[in-house]
XYZ file of N, CA and C in Angstrom:
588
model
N 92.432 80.057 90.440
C 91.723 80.156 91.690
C 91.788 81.596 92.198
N 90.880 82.054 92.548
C 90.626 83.781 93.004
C 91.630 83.103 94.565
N 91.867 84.398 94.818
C 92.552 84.953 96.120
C 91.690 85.966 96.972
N 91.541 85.924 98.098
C 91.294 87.313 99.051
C 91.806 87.958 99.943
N 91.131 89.301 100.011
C 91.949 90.110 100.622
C 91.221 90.844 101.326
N 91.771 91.567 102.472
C 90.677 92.282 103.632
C 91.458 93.792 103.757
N 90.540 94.480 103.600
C 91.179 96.208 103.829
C 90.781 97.060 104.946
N 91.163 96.782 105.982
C 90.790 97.806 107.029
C 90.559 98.997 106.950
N 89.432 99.800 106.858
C 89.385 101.826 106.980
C 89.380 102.205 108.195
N 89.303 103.209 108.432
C 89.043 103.740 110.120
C 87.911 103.834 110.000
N 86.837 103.443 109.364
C 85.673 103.425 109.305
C 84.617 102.044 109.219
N 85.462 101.241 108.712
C 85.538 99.963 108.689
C 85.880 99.133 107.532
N 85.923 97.587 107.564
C 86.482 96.616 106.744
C 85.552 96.215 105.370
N 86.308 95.569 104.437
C 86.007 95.057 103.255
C 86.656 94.156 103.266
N 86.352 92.986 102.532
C 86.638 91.937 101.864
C 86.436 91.840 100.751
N 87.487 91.005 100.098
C 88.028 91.212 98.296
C 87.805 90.000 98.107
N 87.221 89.244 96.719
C 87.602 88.431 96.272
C 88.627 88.867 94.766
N 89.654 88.541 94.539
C 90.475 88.801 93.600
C 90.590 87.726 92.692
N 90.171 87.743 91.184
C 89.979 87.170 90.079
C 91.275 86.383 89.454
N 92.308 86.121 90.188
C 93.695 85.760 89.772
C 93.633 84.813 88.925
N 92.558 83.916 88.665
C 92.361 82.842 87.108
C 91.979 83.333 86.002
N 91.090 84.414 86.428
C 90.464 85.364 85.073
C 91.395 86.847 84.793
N 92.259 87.286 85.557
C 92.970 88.580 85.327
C 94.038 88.417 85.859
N 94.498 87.013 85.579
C 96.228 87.357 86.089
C 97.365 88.462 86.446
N 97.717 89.224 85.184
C 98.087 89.984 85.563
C 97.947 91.584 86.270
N 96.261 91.978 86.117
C 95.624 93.109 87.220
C 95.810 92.479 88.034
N 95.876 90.927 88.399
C 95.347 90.558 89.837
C 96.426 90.494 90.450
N 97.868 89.939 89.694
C 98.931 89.738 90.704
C 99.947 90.990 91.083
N 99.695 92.175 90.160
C 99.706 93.467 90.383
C 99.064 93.996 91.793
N 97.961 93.655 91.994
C 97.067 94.087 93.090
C 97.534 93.056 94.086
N 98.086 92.084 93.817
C 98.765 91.193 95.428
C 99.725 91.854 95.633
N 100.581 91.848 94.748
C 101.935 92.421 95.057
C 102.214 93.435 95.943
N 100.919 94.736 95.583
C 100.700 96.107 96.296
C 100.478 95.920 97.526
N 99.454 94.961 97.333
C 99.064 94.078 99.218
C 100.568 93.622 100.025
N 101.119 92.601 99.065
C 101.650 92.041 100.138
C 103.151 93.013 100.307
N 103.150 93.864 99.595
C 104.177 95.222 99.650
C 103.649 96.094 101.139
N 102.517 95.902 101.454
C 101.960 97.393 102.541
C 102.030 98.613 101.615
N 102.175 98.339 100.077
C 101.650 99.522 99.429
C 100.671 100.452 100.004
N 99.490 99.676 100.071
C 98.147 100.778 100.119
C 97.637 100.904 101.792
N 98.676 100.687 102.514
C 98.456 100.922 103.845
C 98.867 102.270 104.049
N 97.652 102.962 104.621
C 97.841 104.352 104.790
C 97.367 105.251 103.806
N 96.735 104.638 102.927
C 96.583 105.668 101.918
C 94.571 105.899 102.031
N 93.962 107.486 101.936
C 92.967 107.796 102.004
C 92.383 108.062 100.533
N 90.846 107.358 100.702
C 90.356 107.267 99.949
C 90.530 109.018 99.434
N 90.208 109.238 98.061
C 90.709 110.375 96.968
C 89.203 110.698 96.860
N 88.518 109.873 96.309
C 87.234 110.131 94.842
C 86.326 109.534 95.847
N 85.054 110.265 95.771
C 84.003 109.427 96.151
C 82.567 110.091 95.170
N 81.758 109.445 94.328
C 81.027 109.928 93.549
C 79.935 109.558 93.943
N 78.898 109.832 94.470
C 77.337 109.356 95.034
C 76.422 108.351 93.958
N 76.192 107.639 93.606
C 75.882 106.790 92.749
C 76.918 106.533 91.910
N 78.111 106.077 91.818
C 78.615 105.766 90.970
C 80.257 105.091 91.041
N 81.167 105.416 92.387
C 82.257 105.188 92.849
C 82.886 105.707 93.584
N 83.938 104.769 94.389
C 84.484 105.017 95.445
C 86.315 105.011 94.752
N 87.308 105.921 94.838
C 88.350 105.518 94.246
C 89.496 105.610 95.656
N 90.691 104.625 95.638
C 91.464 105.044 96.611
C 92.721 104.179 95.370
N 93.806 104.583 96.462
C 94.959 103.146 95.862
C 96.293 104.312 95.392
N 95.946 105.522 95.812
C 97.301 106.584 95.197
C 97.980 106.999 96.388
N 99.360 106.434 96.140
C 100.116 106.728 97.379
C 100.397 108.050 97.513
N 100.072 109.365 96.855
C 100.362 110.230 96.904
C 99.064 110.711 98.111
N 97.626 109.788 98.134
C 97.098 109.776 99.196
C 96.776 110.074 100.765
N 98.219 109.595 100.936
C 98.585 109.141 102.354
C 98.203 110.641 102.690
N 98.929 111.808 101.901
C 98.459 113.354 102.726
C 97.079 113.235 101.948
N 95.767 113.589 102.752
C 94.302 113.623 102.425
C 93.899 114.861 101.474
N 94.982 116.010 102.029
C 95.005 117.083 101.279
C 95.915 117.783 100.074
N 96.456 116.800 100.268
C 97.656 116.843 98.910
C 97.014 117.059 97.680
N 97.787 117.753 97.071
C 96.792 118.432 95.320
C 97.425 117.473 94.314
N 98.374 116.083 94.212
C 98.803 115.041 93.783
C 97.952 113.403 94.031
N 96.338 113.694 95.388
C 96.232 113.233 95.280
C 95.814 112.306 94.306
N 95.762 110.891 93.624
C 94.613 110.746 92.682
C 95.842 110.658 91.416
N 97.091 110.894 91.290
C 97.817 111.216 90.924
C 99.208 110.343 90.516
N 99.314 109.132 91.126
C 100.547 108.339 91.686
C 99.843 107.153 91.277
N 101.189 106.371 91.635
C 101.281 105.106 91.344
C 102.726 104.175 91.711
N 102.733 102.805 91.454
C 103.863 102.285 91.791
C 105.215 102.861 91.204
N 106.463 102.229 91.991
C 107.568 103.019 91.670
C 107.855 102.804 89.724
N 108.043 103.784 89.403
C 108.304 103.554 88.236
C 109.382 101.971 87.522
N 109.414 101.731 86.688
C 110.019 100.213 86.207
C 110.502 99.116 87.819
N 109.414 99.651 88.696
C 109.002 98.423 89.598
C 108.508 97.387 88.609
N 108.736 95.641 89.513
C 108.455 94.746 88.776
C 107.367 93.670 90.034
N 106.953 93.021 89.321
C 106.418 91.842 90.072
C 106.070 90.801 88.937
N 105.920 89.773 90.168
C 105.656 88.168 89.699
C 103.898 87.386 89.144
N 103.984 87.030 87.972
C 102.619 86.790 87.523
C 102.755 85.029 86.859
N 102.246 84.025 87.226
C 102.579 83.027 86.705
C 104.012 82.867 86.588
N 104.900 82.645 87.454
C 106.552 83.023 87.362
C 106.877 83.378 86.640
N 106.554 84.642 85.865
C 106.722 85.577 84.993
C 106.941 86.480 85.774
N 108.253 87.588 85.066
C 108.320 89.239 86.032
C 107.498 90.393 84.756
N 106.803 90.692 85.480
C 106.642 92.025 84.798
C 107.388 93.210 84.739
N 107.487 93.927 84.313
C 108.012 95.028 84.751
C 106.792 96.587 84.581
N 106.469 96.989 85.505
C 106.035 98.275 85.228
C 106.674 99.550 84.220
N 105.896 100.199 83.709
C 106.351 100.956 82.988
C 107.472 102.226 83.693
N 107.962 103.276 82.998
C 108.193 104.732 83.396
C 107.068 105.259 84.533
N 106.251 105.201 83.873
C 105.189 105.637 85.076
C 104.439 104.910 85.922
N 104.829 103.677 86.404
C 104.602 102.809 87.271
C 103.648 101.739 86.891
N 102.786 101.812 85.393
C 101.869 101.096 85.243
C 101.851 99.824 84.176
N 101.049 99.159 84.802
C 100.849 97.957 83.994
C 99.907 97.472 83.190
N 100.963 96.317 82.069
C 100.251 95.981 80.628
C 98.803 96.134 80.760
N 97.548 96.549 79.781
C 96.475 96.727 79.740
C 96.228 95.076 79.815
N 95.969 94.207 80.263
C 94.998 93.096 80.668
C 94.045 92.696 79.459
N 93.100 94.040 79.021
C 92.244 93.799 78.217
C 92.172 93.812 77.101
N 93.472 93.956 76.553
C 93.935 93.820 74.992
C 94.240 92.535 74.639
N 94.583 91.522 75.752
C 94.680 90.291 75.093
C 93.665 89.462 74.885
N 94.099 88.852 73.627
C 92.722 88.012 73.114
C 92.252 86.566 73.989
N 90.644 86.915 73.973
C 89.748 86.133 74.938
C 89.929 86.587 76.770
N 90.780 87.925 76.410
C 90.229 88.196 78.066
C 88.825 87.986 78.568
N 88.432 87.698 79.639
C 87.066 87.740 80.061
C 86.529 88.677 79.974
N 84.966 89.181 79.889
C 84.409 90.319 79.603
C 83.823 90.390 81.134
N 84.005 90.717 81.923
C 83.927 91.173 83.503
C 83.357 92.466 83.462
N 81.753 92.887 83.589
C 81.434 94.050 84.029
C 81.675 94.907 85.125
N 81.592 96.055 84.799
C 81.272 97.006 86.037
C 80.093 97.582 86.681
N 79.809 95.697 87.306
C 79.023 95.765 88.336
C 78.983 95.970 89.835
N 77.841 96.528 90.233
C 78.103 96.635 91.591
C 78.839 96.321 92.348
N 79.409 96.749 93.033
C 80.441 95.935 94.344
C 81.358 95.456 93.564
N 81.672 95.536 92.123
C 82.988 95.428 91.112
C 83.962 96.190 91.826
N 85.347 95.610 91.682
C 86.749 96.497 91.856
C 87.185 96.260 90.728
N 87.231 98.192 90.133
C 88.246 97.841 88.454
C 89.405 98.775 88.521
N 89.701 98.400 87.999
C 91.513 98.839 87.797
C 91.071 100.786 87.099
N 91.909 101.897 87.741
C 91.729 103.493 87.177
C 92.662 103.493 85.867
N 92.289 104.326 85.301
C 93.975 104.639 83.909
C 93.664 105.743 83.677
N 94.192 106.666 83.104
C 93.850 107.954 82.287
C 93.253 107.841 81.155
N 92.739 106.786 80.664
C 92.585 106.726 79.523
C 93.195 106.426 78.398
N 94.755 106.327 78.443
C 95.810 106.125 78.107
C 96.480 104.846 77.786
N 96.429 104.182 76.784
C 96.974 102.632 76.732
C 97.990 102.305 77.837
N 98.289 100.817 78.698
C 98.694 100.486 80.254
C 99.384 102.025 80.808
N 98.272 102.267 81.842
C 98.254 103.613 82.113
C 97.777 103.479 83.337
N 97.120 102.203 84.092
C 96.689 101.572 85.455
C 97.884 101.109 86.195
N 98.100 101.200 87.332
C 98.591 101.402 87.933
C 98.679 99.988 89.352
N 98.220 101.125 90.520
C 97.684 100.998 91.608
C 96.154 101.433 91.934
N 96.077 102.313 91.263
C 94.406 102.867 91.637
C 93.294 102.028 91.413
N 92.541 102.137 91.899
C 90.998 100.981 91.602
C 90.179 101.811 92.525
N 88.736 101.336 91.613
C 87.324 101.606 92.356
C 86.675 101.035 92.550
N 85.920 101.127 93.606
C 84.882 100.034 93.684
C 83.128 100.924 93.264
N 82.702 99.745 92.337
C 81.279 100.453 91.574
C 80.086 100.556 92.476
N 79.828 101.122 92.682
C 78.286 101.337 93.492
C 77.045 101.452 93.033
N 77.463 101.438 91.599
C 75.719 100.909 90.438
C 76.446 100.086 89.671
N 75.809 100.038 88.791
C 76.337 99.348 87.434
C 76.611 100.807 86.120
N 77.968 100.445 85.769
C 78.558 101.557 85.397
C 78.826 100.516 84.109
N 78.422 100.259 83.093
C 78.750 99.241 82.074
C 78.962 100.181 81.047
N 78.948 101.274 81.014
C 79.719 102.080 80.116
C 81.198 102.087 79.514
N 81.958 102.068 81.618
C 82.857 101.834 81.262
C 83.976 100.685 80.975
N 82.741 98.983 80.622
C 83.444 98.280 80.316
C 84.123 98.350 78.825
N 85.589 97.317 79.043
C 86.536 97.768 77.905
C 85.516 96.983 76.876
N 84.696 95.954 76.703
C 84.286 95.723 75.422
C 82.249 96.470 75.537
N 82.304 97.446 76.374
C 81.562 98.681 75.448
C 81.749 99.564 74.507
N 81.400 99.895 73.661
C 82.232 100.937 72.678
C 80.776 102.155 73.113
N 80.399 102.333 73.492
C 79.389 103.116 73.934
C 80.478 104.774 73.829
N 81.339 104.356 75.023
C 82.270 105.709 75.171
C 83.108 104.893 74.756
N 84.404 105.733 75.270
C 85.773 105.342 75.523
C 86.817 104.748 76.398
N 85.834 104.860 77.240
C 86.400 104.819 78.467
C 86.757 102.743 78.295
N 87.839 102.666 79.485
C 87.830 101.194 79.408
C 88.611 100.536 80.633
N 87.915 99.939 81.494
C 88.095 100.018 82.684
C 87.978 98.269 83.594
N 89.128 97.752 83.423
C 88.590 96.268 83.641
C 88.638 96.099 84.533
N 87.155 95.192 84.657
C 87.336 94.562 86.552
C 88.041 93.477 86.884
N 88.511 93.389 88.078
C 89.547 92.368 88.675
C 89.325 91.660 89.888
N 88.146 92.212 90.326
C 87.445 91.662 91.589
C 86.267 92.304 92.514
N 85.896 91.374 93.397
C 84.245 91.967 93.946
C 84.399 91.840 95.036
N 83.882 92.731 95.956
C 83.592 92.775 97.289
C 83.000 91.184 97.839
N 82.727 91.145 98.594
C 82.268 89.612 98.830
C 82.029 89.505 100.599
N 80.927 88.839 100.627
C 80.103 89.092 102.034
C 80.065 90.241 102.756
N 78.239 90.919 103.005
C 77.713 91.788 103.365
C 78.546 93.311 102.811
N 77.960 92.834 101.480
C 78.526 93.996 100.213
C 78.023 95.462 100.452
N 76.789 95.608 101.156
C 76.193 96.389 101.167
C 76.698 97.479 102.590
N 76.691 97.059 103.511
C 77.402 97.921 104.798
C 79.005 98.364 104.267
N 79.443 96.866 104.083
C 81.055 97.208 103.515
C 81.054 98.705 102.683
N 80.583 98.682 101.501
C 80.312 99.964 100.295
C 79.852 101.060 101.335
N 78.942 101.017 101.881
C 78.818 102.132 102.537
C 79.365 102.697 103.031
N 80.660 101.636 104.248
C 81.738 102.146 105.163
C 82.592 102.969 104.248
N 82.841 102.493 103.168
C 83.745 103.379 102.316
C 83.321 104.587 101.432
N 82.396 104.369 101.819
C 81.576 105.854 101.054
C 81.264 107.058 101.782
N 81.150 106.449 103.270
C 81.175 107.831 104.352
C 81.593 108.298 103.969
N 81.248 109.894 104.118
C 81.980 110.916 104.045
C 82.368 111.720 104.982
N 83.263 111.191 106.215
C 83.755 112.212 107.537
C 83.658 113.515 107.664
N 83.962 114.342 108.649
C 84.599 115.364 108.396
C 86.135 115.526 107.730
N 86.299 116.560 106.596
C 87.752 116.705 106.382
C 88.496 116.595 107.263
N 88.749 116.567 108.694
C 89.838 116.573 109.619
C 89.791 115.140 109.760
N 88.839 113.781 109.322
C 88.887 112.304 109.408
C 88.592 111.758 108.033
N 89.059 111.834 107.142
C 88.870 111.413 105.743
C 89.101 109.954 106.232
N 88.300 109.148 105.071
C 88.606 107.631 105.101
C 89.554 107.423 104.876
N 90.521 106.497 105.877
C 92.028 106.163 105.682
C 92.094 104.431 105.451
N 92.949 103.716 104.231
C 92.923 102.562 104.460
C 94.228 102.345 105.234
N 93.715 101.847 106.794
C 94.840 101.401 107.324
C 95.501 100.712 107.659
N 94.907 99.128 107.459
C 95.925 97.974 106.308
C 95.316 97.700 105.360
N 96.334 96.575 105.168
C 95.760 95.377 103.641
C 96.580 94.338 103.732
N 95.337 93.290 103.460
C 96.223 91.757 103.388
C 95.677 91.029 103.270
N 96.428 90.032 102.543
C 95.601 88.873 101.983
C 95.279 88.099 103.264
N 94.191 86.968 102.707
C 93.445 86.283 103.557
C 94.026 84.955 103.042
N 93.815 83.874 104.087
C 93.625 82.448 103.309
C 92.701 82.013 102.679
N 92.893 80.976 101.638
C 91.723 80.512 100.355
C 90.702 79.944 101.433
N 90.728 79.467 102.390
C 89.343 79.083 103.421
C 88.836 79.852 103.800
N 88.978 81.009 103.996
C 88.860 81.846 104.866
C 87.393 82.592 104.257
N 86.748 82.307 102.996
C 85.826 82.916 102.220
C 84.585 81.943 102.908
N 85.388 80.346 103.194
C 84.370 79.312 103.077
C 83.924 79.688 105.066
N 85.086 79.988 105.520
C 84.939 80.519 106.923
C 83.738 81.363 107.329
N 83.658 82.259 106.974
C 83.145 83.692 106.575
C 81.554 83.361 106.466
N 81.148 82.374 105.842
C 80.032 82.111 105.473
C 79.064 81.103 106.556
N 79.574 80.605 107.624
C 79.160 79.947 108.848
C 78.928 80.654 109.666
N 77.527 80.172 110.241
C 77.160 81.206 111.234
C 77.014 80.286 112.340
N 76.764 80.306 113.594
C 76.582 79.328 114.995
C 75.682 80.539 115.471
């Protein structure tokens, strides 16, 4: 059963649906960060005009920091996946997802949230983007490039303002800041969708 989650900016909110039946472990990685207050406080890094929005590096939190874009969870930090512990690596990141056999093939479509890496076998972290076209290049079962980038969840109701709020581009003295995160209840999607 997917999970959601709501991210406040100083610019305004998003809503997550998170794939936790189809990407267990990206997904319970990405609760964990939530229900840690990981990514509270941290300003969006990357913003690419057709193509993505990146935030999720605690090195973030300073807007002008030359590390932003850079970080990740505490190194051999652990969390809980199917009462399983993971453990994060040396450099804070976790197992690639998309190496195991019959993962789902989840594009990077619009209003997609996929997990960042260097390129580097489990090399993801905390970082994620959200897609603003369809970027299917960099899904992991394209061989087009190299790149390989799995999604773990989608924006969900009024996708289109949401993406935008996070795509502003302030003045440098107001960079987009996410200034919480937290999960929602499983009704709360069915909520959302009633109007009076």
């Amino acid at each position: 059963m997917s999970q959601f989650a709501e991210f406040k900016f100083n610019v305004g909110t998003i809503k997550i649906e998170v794939f936790s039946d189809k990407m267990p472990i990206t997904s319970a990685n990405f609760v964990d960060l939530v229900n840690t207050g990981f990514y509270n406080g941290v300003h969006v890094h990357r913003t690419i005009p057709n193509f993505m929005v990146q935030f999720g590096c605690p090195n973030a939190k300073d807007p002008r920091s030359g590390k932003a874009g850079t970080g990740g969870p505490a190194p051999g930090s652990s969390y809980t996946c199917n009462g399983q512990t993971i453990k994060r690596n040396a450099g804070g990141s976790i197992p690639d997802e998309f190496r195991n056999p019959g993962c789902p093939k989840l594009s990077n479509e619009p209003f997609s949230l996929s997990m960042a890496n260097t390129g580097q076998p489990d090399s993801g972290g905390s970082q994620f983007f959200i897609n603003t076209v369809h970027n299917s290049f960099l899904d992991f079962f394209d061989k087009s490039t190299p790149s390989q980038h799995p999604s773990s969840a989608k924006l969900w109701r009024d996708r289109t303002s949401s993406c935008r709020s996070t795509t502003v581009q302030p003045p440098r003295t107001d960079p987009t800041r996410l200034c919480s995160a937290s999960l929602l209840p499983w009704w709360s999607k069915h909520m959302a969708v009633l109007t009076f």
